[in-house]
Amino acid sequence: MCGIVGYVGNKIAKDYLLDGLETLEYRGYDSAGIATLEGDTIRATKVVGRVEQLRKEEGQNPHVGSVGIGHTRWATHGGVVTKNAHPHHDMNEEFFVVHNGIIENYEEIKSFLLSKGYSFYSDTDTEVVPNLIAYHYSKTNNVTTAFQAALETLRGAYALTMITTHEPESLYVAKLSSPLAIGVADDELLVGSDALPIASRTQDVVFLEDGEMAVLNQEGYKILDIETKKSIERATEFIEIEEADGGLRGFDDFMSKEINEAPATVRSAMLGRLRVEEKLIKLGGLELVEEQLRYIDRIVVVACGTSYYAGLVGEYLLEEIAGIPVEVQQASEFRYRTEPLSRSTAVLVVSQSGETADTIAALKKLDGSGILTLGIVNAPGSTLARMTDAGVYCHAGPEKAVASTKAFVSQVTVFLLIALHLSKTYKDYEKIINELDTLPQLMEEVLKNSTDIKKLAEKYSDSKDFLYIGRRYSFPLALEGALKLKEISYIHAEGFAAGEMKHGPLALIDENFPTFAYALSSDINEKTISNMQEIKTRGGKIIAVVDDKNSNAAKLADDYILIPKVSEQLQPLIGALPAFLFAYYAAKKLGRDIDKPRNLAKSVTVE
Ligand code: F6R
């Protein structure tokens, strides 16, 4: 979703602004813009479409100022048209603002400003902000005071960056519930809605906290508490950011690249942690809370979307291997739920981006509760990584396609490592450790055989609906498989526990409603096969994912995908790949925009 950049320094601002916006493209957006101080005025260039178009447009009349702001917009209030793209300005074009988040009381503010004679040109909530600052400036003649006064009125969530003709050497920033980072380099200060755009210039970063604003200029940065107006001292921290790999390395798109990176992702998540010789799992990120972990008798996993489904796999793993009761909740529900949590409960958030608004809000709800908070996060230095007491990074590297694939695999790997780490007496402990070590090679075999999955996906791509079923460890895979198919191919898909079929979904089945069934070896696989039989009896077509080509499941299915046999606890890691590839090839056959499916954003930074 929306991305923000800002620059103050001795170089031309637009170089950082445009490069930075490109780095933030992964978040998903529909329009982009920059504004810079040019002499004693501010000039903005905005486009609907990609940063590449913004570059072209800017090239016609290059920006040369050395103070500026930029934005990629994912529309919430107002359609995708140039007038709604950021930066937004007040009616006299003296204050320009970029904003990430939602101003919940914008209508109230707008009516007030209209009554004072202010006028508006866009349909956005953001436009009230520069006008409100202008209003306060007209009363105080002081930019800092005007900015502060405006912020005090705003309700909702924001990361804001502002430039003004009244203080042309400064950049103003503020944060409430949406992340904002300031990079401190030689002779320049860089702003980003995360640390990724900043990383190309410096790794010394300061993160604003909620309720803080800062003034940036050639002399440095000054942080202030918005409410008390007191200044806050905060030194920079050195952030390790994995170099974003911009290249497709010969792949057609990021989704196929990232699916193919899944085995490397598992290796990377295990590196230095899985000690096969010593039969040990070492998790440095949990060392600090090792003592507290001994008293934990329940874990609540909180996440959204694919990360939530990884959490459901984690539930099975932690309960079976570590013997700890686990409950998994969607962050959007957890945040608004009234639920008693005992001090012996730990809350574990799972997030690829570390910036998902609902997951952040869920953690915030626990402030001051004394509950131990843990994280399985991919993006180092992200908000969630910083908010949790301890955690284990996924180390999957940047994920750019909107549809999460390699991150899911890495999250499940980390769950498995944590479960093994916390287990004391699990009977198959050594067996799983040995198998994990060789798992990436087996995953590579599935990827090598992707042509067969491609043919199947193409064969079924004209279906309007799809059902995904599985039991136990394959149940979250069914949910995740259905999500992946719907989000990138737009084919309607539902995931169900196979045992639930007779409780409703079976009514959907006919010859036009195919089923993607996980029928992998386990002591309950015969039960799934019975469910498949019930589907066949009603004329439904079945694609089964099997690990034995002579199994009853393979015989019963219309088509099957064969994957290597592994212990049931490892099946989600290898079993996710056929679902990812199936969705990918179906979407490709249908000519979808694979990496940027309609209506979706990579990083969901608003509620
Ligand atoms: C689906 C997908 C989303 C994310 C969800 C949570 O392919 O990518 O469902 O999993 O938005 O995002 P993170 O993991 O960044 O918190």
JSON list of N, CA and C in Angstrom, two decimals, residues 202-255:
[
{"chain": "A", "resi": 202, "resn": "THR", "atom": "N", "xyz": [22.12, 4.67, 3.24]},
{"chain": "A", "resi": 202, "resn": "THR", "atom": "CA", "xyz": [22.67, 4.54, 4.60]},
{"chain": "A", "resi": 202, "resn": "THR", "atom": "C", "xyz": [21.94, 3.43, 5.35]},
{"chain": "A", "resi": 203, "resn": "GLN", "atom": "N", "xyz": [22.65, 2.88, 6.35]},
{"chain": "A", "resi": 203, "resn": "GLN", "atom": "CA", "xyz": [21.99, 1.90, 7.21]},
{"chain": "A", "resi": 203, "resn": "GLN", "atom": "C", "xyz": [21.79, 2.44, 8.63]},
{"chain": "A", "resi": 204, "resn": "ASP", "atom": "N", "xyz": [22.12, 3.74, 8.79]},
{"chain": "A", "resi": 204, "resn": "ASP", "atom": "CA", "xyz": [21.89, 4.38, 10.09]},
{"chain": "A", "resi": 204, "resn": "ASP", "atom": "C", "xyz": [20.50, 5.00, 10.08]},
{"chain": "A", "resi": 205, "resn": "VAL", "atom": "N", "xyz": [19.62, 4.42, 10.87]},
{"chain": "A", "resi": 205, "resn": "VAL", "atom": "CA", "xyz": [18.21, 4.79, 10.76]},
{"chain": "A", "resi": 205, "resn": "VAL", "atom": "C", "xyz": [17.63, 5.13, 12.14]},
{"chain": "A", "resi": 206, "resn": "VAL", "atom": "N", "xyz": [16.72, 6.11, 12.15]},
{"chain": "A", "resi": 206, "resn": "VAL", "atom": "CA", "xyz": [15.95, 6.43, 13.36]},
{"chain": "A", "resi": 206, "resn": "VAL", "atom": "C", "xyz": [14.49, 6.16, 13.02]},
{"chain": "A", "resi": 207, "resn": "PHE", "atom": "N", "xyz": [13.80, 5.46, 13.90]},
{"chain": "A", "resi": 207, "resn": "PHE", "atom": "CA", "xyz": [12.37, 5.21, 13.66]},
{"chain": "A", "resi": 207, "resn": "PHE", "atom": "C", "xyz": [11.55, 6.13, 14.55]},
{"chain": "A", "resi": 208, "resn": "LEU", "atom": "N", "xyz": [10.58, 6.81, 13.96]},
{"chain": "A", "resi": 208, "resn": "LEU", "atom": "CA", "xyz": [9.67, 7.62, 14.77]},
{"chain": "A", "resi": 208, "resn": "LEU", "atom": "C", "xyz": [8.70, 6.69, 15.50]},
{"chain": "A", "resi": 209, "resn": "GLU", "atom": "N", "xyz": [8.32, 7.09, 16.70]},
{"chain": "A", "resi": 209, "resn": "GLU", "atom": "CA", "xyz": [7.31, 6.34, 17.46]},
{"chain": "A", "resi": 209, "resn": "GLU", "atom": "C", "xyz": [5.97, 7.05, 17.27]},
{"chain": "A", "resi": 210, "resn": "ASP", "atom": "N", "xyz": [4.88, 6.35, 17.65]},
{"chain": "A", "resi": 210, "resn": "ASP", "atom": "CA", "xyz": [3.55, 6.97, 17.55]},
{"chain": "A", "resi": 210, "resn": "ASP", "atom": "C", "xyz": [3.50, 8.26, 18.36]},
{"chain": "A", "resi": 211, "resn": "GLY", "atom": "N", "xyz": [2.84, 9.25, 17.78]},
{"chain": "A", "resi": 211, "resn": "GLY", "atom": "CA", "xyz": [2.67, 10.52, 18.51]},
{"chain": "A", "resi": 211, "resn": "GLY", "atom": "C", "xyz": [3.90, 11.41, 18.43]},
{"chain": "A", "resi": 212, "resn": "GLU", "atom": "N", "xyz": [4.80, 11.10, 17.51]},
{"chain": "A", "resi": 212, "resn": "GLU", "atom": "CA", "xyz": [6.00, 11.94, 17.37]},
{"chain": "A", "resi": 212, "resn": "GLU", "atom": "C", "xyz": [6.04, 12.61, 16.00]},
{"chain": "A", "resi": 213, "resn": "MET", "atom": "N", "xyz": [6.67, 13.77, 15.99]},
{"chain": "A", "resi": 213, "resn": "MET", "atom": "CA", "xyz": [6.95, 14.45, 14.72]},
{"chain": "A", "resi": 213, "resn": "MET", "atom": "C", "xyz": [8.45, 14.78, 14.72]},
{"chain": "A", "resi": 214, "resn": "ALA", "atom": "N", "xyz": [8.96, 15.14, 13.55]},
{"chain": "A", "resi": 214, "resn": "ALA", "atom": "CA", "xyz": [10.37, 15.55, 13.50]},
{"chain": "A", "resi": 214, "resn": "ALA", "atom": "C", "xyz": [10.54, 16.60, 12.43]},
{"chain": "A", "resi": 215, "resn": "VAL", "atom": "N", "xyz": [11.51, 17.47, 12.67]},
{"chain": "A", "resi": 215, "resn": "VAL", "atom": "CA", "xyz": [11.88, 18.49, 11.69]},
{"chain": "A", "resi": 215, "resn": "VAL", "atom": "C", "xyz": [13.28, 18.13, 11.20]},
{"chain": "A", "resi": 216, "resn": "LEU", "atom": "N", "xyz": [13.42, 18.04, 9.88]},
{"chain": "A", "resi": 216, "resn": "LEU", "atom": "CA", "xyz": [14.69, 17.63, 9.29]},
{"chain": "A", "resi": 216, "resn": "LEU", "atom": "C", "xyz": [15.23, 18.77, 8.43]},
{"chain": "A", "resi": 217, "resn": "ASN", "atom": "N", "xyz": [16.51, 19.07, 8.60]},
{"chain": "A", "resi": 217, "resn": "ASN", "atom": "CA", "xyz": [17.15, 20.03, 7.70]},
{"chain": "A", "resi": 217, "resn": "ASN", "atom": "C", "xyz": [18.64, 19.73, 7.63]},
{"chain": "A", "resi": 218, "resn": "GLN", "atom": "N", "xyz": [19.39, 20.58, 6.98]},
{"chain": "A", "resi": 218, "resn": "GLN", "atom": "CA", "xyz": [20.82, 20.31, 6.77]},
{"chain": "A", "resi": 218, "resn": "GLN", "atom": "C", "xyz": [21.56, 20.13, 8.10]},
{"chain": "A", "resi": 219, "resn": "GLU", "atom": "N", "xyz": [21.03, 20.73, 9.17]},
{"chain": "A", "resi": 219, "resn": "GLU", "atom": "CA", "xyz": [21.71, 20.61, 10.47]},
{"chain": "A", "resi": 219, "resn": "GLU", "atom": "C", "xyz": [21.46, 19.26, 11.13]},
{"chain": "A", "resi": 220, "resn": "GLY", "atom": "N", "xyz": [20.42, 18.58, 10.77]},
{"chain": "A", "resi": 220, "resn": "GLY", "atom": "CA", "xyz": [20.10, 17.29, 11.39]},
{"chain": "A", "resi": 220, "resn": "GLY", "atom": "C", "xyz": [18.61, 17.12, 11.60]},
{"chain": "A", "resi": 221, "resn": "TYR", "atom": "N", "xyz": [18.26, 16.26, 12.54]},
{"chain": "A", "resi": 221, "resn": "TYR", "atom": "CA", "xyz": [16.84, 16.00, 12.79]},
{"chain": "A", "resi": 221, "resn": "TYR", "atom": "C", "xyz": [16.51, 16.30, 14.25]},
{"chain": "A", "resi": 222, "resn": "LYS", "atom": "N", "xyz": [15.30, 16.81, 14.46]},
{"chain": "A", "resi": 222, "resn": "LYS", "atom": "CA", "xyz": [14.86, 17.11, 15.82]},
{"chain": "A", "resi": 222, "resn": "LYS", "atom": "C", "xyz": [13.50, 16.44, 16.02]},
{"chain": "A", "resi": 223, "resn": "ILE", "atom": "N", "xyz": [13.43, 15.52, 16.99]},
{"chain": "A", "resi": 223, "resn": "ILE", "atom": "CA", "xyz": [12.17, 14.80, 17.22]},
{"chain": "A", "resi": 223, "resn": "ILE", "atom": "C", "xyz": [11.41, 15.48, 18.37]},
{"chain": "A", "resi": 224, "resn": "LEU", "atom": "N", "xyz": [10.11, 15.61, 18.19]},
{"chain": "A", "resi": 224, "resn": "LEU", "atom": "CA", "xyz": [9.27, 16.24, 19.22]},
{"chain": "A", "resi": 224, "resn": "LEU", "atom": "C", "xyz": [8.07, 15.37, 19.53]},
{"chain": "A", "resi": 225, "resn": "ASP", "atom": "N", "xyz": [7.64, 15.38, 20.77]},
{"chain": "A", "resi": 225, "resn": "ASP", "atom": "CA", "xyz": [6.38, 14.73, 21.14]},
{"chain": "A", "resi": 225, "resn": "ASP", "atom": "C", "xyz": [5.25, 15.67, 20.71]},
{"chain": "A", "resi": 226, "resn": "ILE", "atom": "N", "xyz": [4.31, 15.18, 19.92]},
{"chain": "A", "resi": 226, "resn": "ILE", "atom": "CA", "xyz": [3.29, 16.08, 19.35]},
{"chain": "A", "resi": 226, "resn": "ILE", "atom": "C", "xyz": [2.45, 16.71, 20.47]},
{"chain": "A", "resi": 227, "resn": "GLU", "atom": "N", "xyz": [2.12, 15.92, 21.49]},
{"chain": "A", "resi": 227, "resn": "GLU", "atom": "CA", "xyz": [1.22, 16.41, 22.52]},
{"chain": "A", "resi": 227, "resn": "GLU", "atom": "C", "xyz": [1.95, 17.34, 23.51]},
{"chain": "A", "resi": 228, "resn": "THR", "atom": "N", "xyz": [3.09, 16.87, 24.03]},
{"chain": "A", "resi": 228, "resn": "THR", "atom": "CA", "xyz": [3.76, 17.67, 25.09]},
{"chain": "A", "resi": 228, "resn": "THR", "atom": "C", "xyz": [4.69, 18.73, 24.48]},
{"chain": "A", "resi": 229, "resn": "LYS", "atom": "N", "xyz": [4.99, 18.57, 23.20]},
{"chain": "A", "resi": 229, "resn": "LYS", "atom": "CA", "xyz": [5.91, 19.47, 22.48]},
{"chain": "A", "resi": 229, "resn": "LYS", "atom": "C", "xyz": [7.34, 19.38, 23.01]},
{"chain": "A", "resi": 230, "resn": "LYS", "atom": "N", "xyz": [7.61, 18.37, 23.83]},
{"chain": "A", "resi": 230, "resn": "LYS", "atom": "CA", "xyz": [8.97, 18.21, 24.37]},
{"chain": "A", "resi": 230, "resn": "LYS", "atom": "C", "xyz": [9.85, 17.56, 23.32]},
{"chain": "A", "resi": 231, "resn": "SER", "atom": "N", "xyz": [11.13, 17.94, 23.35]},
{"chain": "A", "resi": 231, "resn": "SER", "atom": "CA", "xyz": [12.01, 17.33, 22.36]},
{"chain": "A", "resi": 231, "resn": "SER", "atom": "C", "xyz": [12.50, 15.97, 22.88]},
{"chain": "A", "resi": 232, "resn": "ILE", "atom": "N", "xyz": [12.73, 15.06, 21.95]},
{"chain": "A", "resi": 232, "resn": "ILE", "atom": "CA", "xyz": [13.08, 13.67, 22.30]},
{"chain": "A", "resi": 232, "resn": "ILE", "atom": "C", "xyz": [14.44, 13.35, 21.69]},
{"chain": "A", "resi": 233, "resn": "GLU", "atom": "N", "xyz": [15.36, 12.85, 22.51]},
{"chain": "A", "resi": 233, "resn": "GLU", "atom": "CA", "xyz": [16.67, 12.46, 21.99]},
{"chain": "A", "resi": 233, "resn": "GLU", "atom": "C", "xyz": [16.58, 11.01, 21.53]},
{"chain": "A", "resi": 234, "resn": "ARG", "atom": "N", "xyz": [16.95, 10.74, 20.31]},
{"chain": "A", "resi": 234, "resn": "ARG", "atom": "CA", "xyz": [17.02, 9.35, 19.88]},
{"chain": "A", "resi": 234, "resn": "ARG", "atom": "C", "xyz": [18.16, 9.16, 18.89]},
{"chain": "A", "resi": 235, "resn": "ALA", "atom": "N", "xyz": [19.07, 8.27, 19.25]},
{"chain": "A", "resi": 235, "resn": "ALA", "atom": "CA", "xyz": [20.23, 8.04, 18.38]},
{"chain": "A", "resi": 235, "resn": "ALA", "atom": "C", "xyz": [19.82, 7.12, 17.24]},
{"chain": "A", "resi": 236, "resn": "THR", "atom": "N", "xyz": [20.62, 7.07, 16.21]},
{"chain": "A", "resi": 236, "resn": "THR", "atom": "CA", "xyz": [20.31, 6.18, 15.09]},
{"chain": "A", "resi": 236, "resn": "THR", "atom": "C", "xyz": [20.63, 4.74, 15.49]},
{"chain": "A", "resi": 237, "resn": "GLU", "atom": "N", "xyz": [19.97, 3.80, 14.84]},
{"chain": "A", "resi": 237, "resn": "GLU", "atom": "CA", "xyz": [20.36, 2.40, 15.01]},
{"chain": "A", "resi": 237, "resn": "GLU", "atom": "C", "xyz": [20.84, 1.87, 13.66]},
{"chain": "A", "resi": 238, "resn": "PHE", "atom": "N", "xyz": [21.75, 0.91, 13.74]},
{"chain": "A", "resi": 238, "resn": "PHE", "atom": "CA", "xyz": [22.28, 0.34, 12.50]},
{"chain": "A", "resi": 238, "resn": "PHE", "atom": "C", "xyz": [21.36, -0.81, 12.09]},
{"chain": "A", "resi": 239, "resn": "ILE", "atom": "N", "xyz": [20.78, -0.68, 10.91]},
{"chain": "A", "resi": 239, "resn": "ILE", "atom": "CA", "xyz": [19.80, -1.67, 10.47]},
{"chain": "A", "resi": 239, "resn": "ILE", "atom": "C", "xyz": [20.42, -2.57, 9.40]},
{"chain": "A", "resi": 240, "resn": "GLU", "atom": "N", "xyz": [20.32, -3.86, 9.62]},
{"chain": "A", "resi": 240, "resn": "GLU", "atom": "CA", "xyz": [20.81, -4.77, 8.58]},
{"chain": "A", "resi": 240, "resn": "GLU", "atom": "C", "xyz": [19.69, -5.06, 7.61]},
{"chain": "A", "resi": 241, "resn": "ILE", "atom": "N", "xyz": [19.87, -4.63, 6.40]},
{"chain": "A", "resi": 241, "resn": "ILE", "atom": "CA", "xyz": [18.81, -4.84, 5.42]},
{"chain": "A", "resi": 241, "resn": "ILE", "atom": "C", "xyz": [19.35, -5.74, 4.33]},
{"chain": "A", "resi": 242, "resn": "GLU", "atom": "N", "xyz": [18.60, -6.81, 4.09]},
{"chain": "A", "resi": 242, "resn": "GLU", "atom": "CA", "xyz": [19.05, -7.70, 3.03]},
{"chain": "A", "resi": 242, "resn": "GLU", "atom": "C", "xyz": [18.89, -6.97, 1.71]},
{"chain": "A", "resi": 243, "resn": "GLU", "atom": "N", "xyz": [19.92, -6.97, 0.91]},
{"chain": "A", "resi": 243, "resn": "GLU", "atom": "CA", "xyz": [19.91, -6.24, -0.35]},
{"chain": "A", "resi": 243, "resn": "GLU", "atom": "C", "xyz": [18.72, -6.70, -1.20]},
{"chain": "A", "resi": 244, "resn": "ALA", "atom": "N", "xyz": [17.90, -5.77, -1.58]},
{"chain": "A", "resi": 244, "resn": "ALA", "atom": "CA", "xyz": [16.76, -6.13, -2.42]},
{"chain": "A", "resi": 244, "resn": "ALA", "atom": "C", "xyz": [17.28, -6.57, -3.78]},
{"chain": "A", "resi": 245, "resn": "ASP", "atom": "N", "xyz": [16.85, -7.75, -4.21]},
{"chain": "A", "resi": 245, "resn": "ASP", "atom": "CA", "xyz": [17.28, -8.21, -5.52]},
{"chain": "A", "resi": 245, "resn": "ASP", "atom": "C", "xyz": [16.27, -7.75, -6.56]},
{"chain": "A", "resi": 246, "resn": "GLY", "atom": "N", "xyz": [16.64, -6.70, -7.27]},
{"chain": "A", "resi": 246, "resn": "GLY", "atom": "CA", "xyz": [15.71, -6.12, -8.22]},
{"chain": "A", "resi": 246, "resn": "GLY", "atom": "C", "xyz": [15.48, -6.99, -9.43]},
{"chain": "A", "resi": 247, "resn": "GLY", "atom": "N", "xyz": [16.41, -7.92, -9.74]},
{"chain": "A", "resi": 247, "resn": "GLY", "atom": "CA", "xyz": [16.35, -8.61, -11.01]},
{"chain": "A", "resi": 247, "resn": "GLY", "atom": "C", "xyz": [15.45, -9.83, -11.00]},
{"chain": "A", "resi": 248, "resn": "LEU", "atom": "N", "xyz": [14.94, -10.15, -12.17]},
{"chain": "A", "resi": 248, "resn": "LEU", "atom": "CA", "xyz": [14.09, -11.33, -12.29]},
{"chain": "A", "resi": 248, "resn": "LEU", "atom": "C", "xyz": [14.91, -12.59, -12.56]},
{"chain": "A", "resi": 249, "resn": "ARG", "atom": "N", "xyz": [16.20, -12.40, -12.83]},
{"chain": "A", "resi": 249, "resn": "ARG", "atom": "CA", "xyz": [17.12, -13.52, -13.11]},
{"chain": "A", "resi": 249, "resn": "ARG", "atom": "C", "xyz": [16.52, -14.52, -14.10]},
{"chain": "A", "resi": 250, "resn": "GLY", "atom": "N", "xyz": [15.95, -14.00, -15.15]},
{"chain": "A", "resi": 250, "resn": "GLY", "atom": "CA", "xyz": [15.48, -14.88, -16.23]},
{"chain": "A", "resi": 250, "resn": "GLY", "atom": "C", "xyz": [14.05, -15.36, -16.04]},
{"chain": "A", "resi": 251, "resn": "PHE", "atom": "N", "xyz": [13.47, -15.14, -14.86]},
{"chain": "A", "resi": 251, "resn": "PHE", "atom": "CA", "xyz": [12.07, -15.56, -14.67]},
{"chain": "A", "resi": 251, "resn": "PHE", "atom": "C", "xyz": [11.14, -14.51, -15.30]},
{"chain": "A", "resi": 252, "resn": "ASP", "atom": "N", "xyz": [9.92, -14.94, -15.64]},
{"chain": "A", "resi": 252, "resn": "ASP", "atom": "CA", "xyz": [8.98, -14.02, -16.28]},
{"chain": "A", "resi": 252, "resn": "ASP", "atom": "C", "xyz": [8.44, -12.99, -15.30]},
{"chain": "A", "resi": 253, "resn": "ASP", "atom": "N", "xyz": [8.38, -13.37, -14.04]},
{"chain": "A", "resi": 253, "resn": "ASP", "atom": "CA", "xyz": [7.79, -12.49, -13.02]},
{"chain": "A", "resi": 253, "resn": "ASP", "atom": "C", "xyz": [8.34, -12.90, -11.66]},
{"chain": "A", "resi": 254, "resn": "PHE", "atom": "N", "xyz": [8.04, -12.05, -10.66]},
{"chain": "A", "resi": 254, "resn": "PHE", "atom": "CA", "xyz": [8.58, -12.32, -9.32]},
{"chain": "A", "resi": 254, "resn": "PHE", "atom": "C", "xyz": [7.92, -13.53, -8.67]},
{"chain": "A", "resi": 255, "resn": "MET", "atom": "N", "xyz": [6.65, -13.77, -9.01]},
{"chain": "A", "resi": 255, "resn": "MET", "atom": "CA", "xyz": [6.01, -14.91, -8.34]},
{"chain": "A", "resi": 255, "resn": "MET", "atom": "C", "xyz": [6.71, -16.22, -8.71]}
]
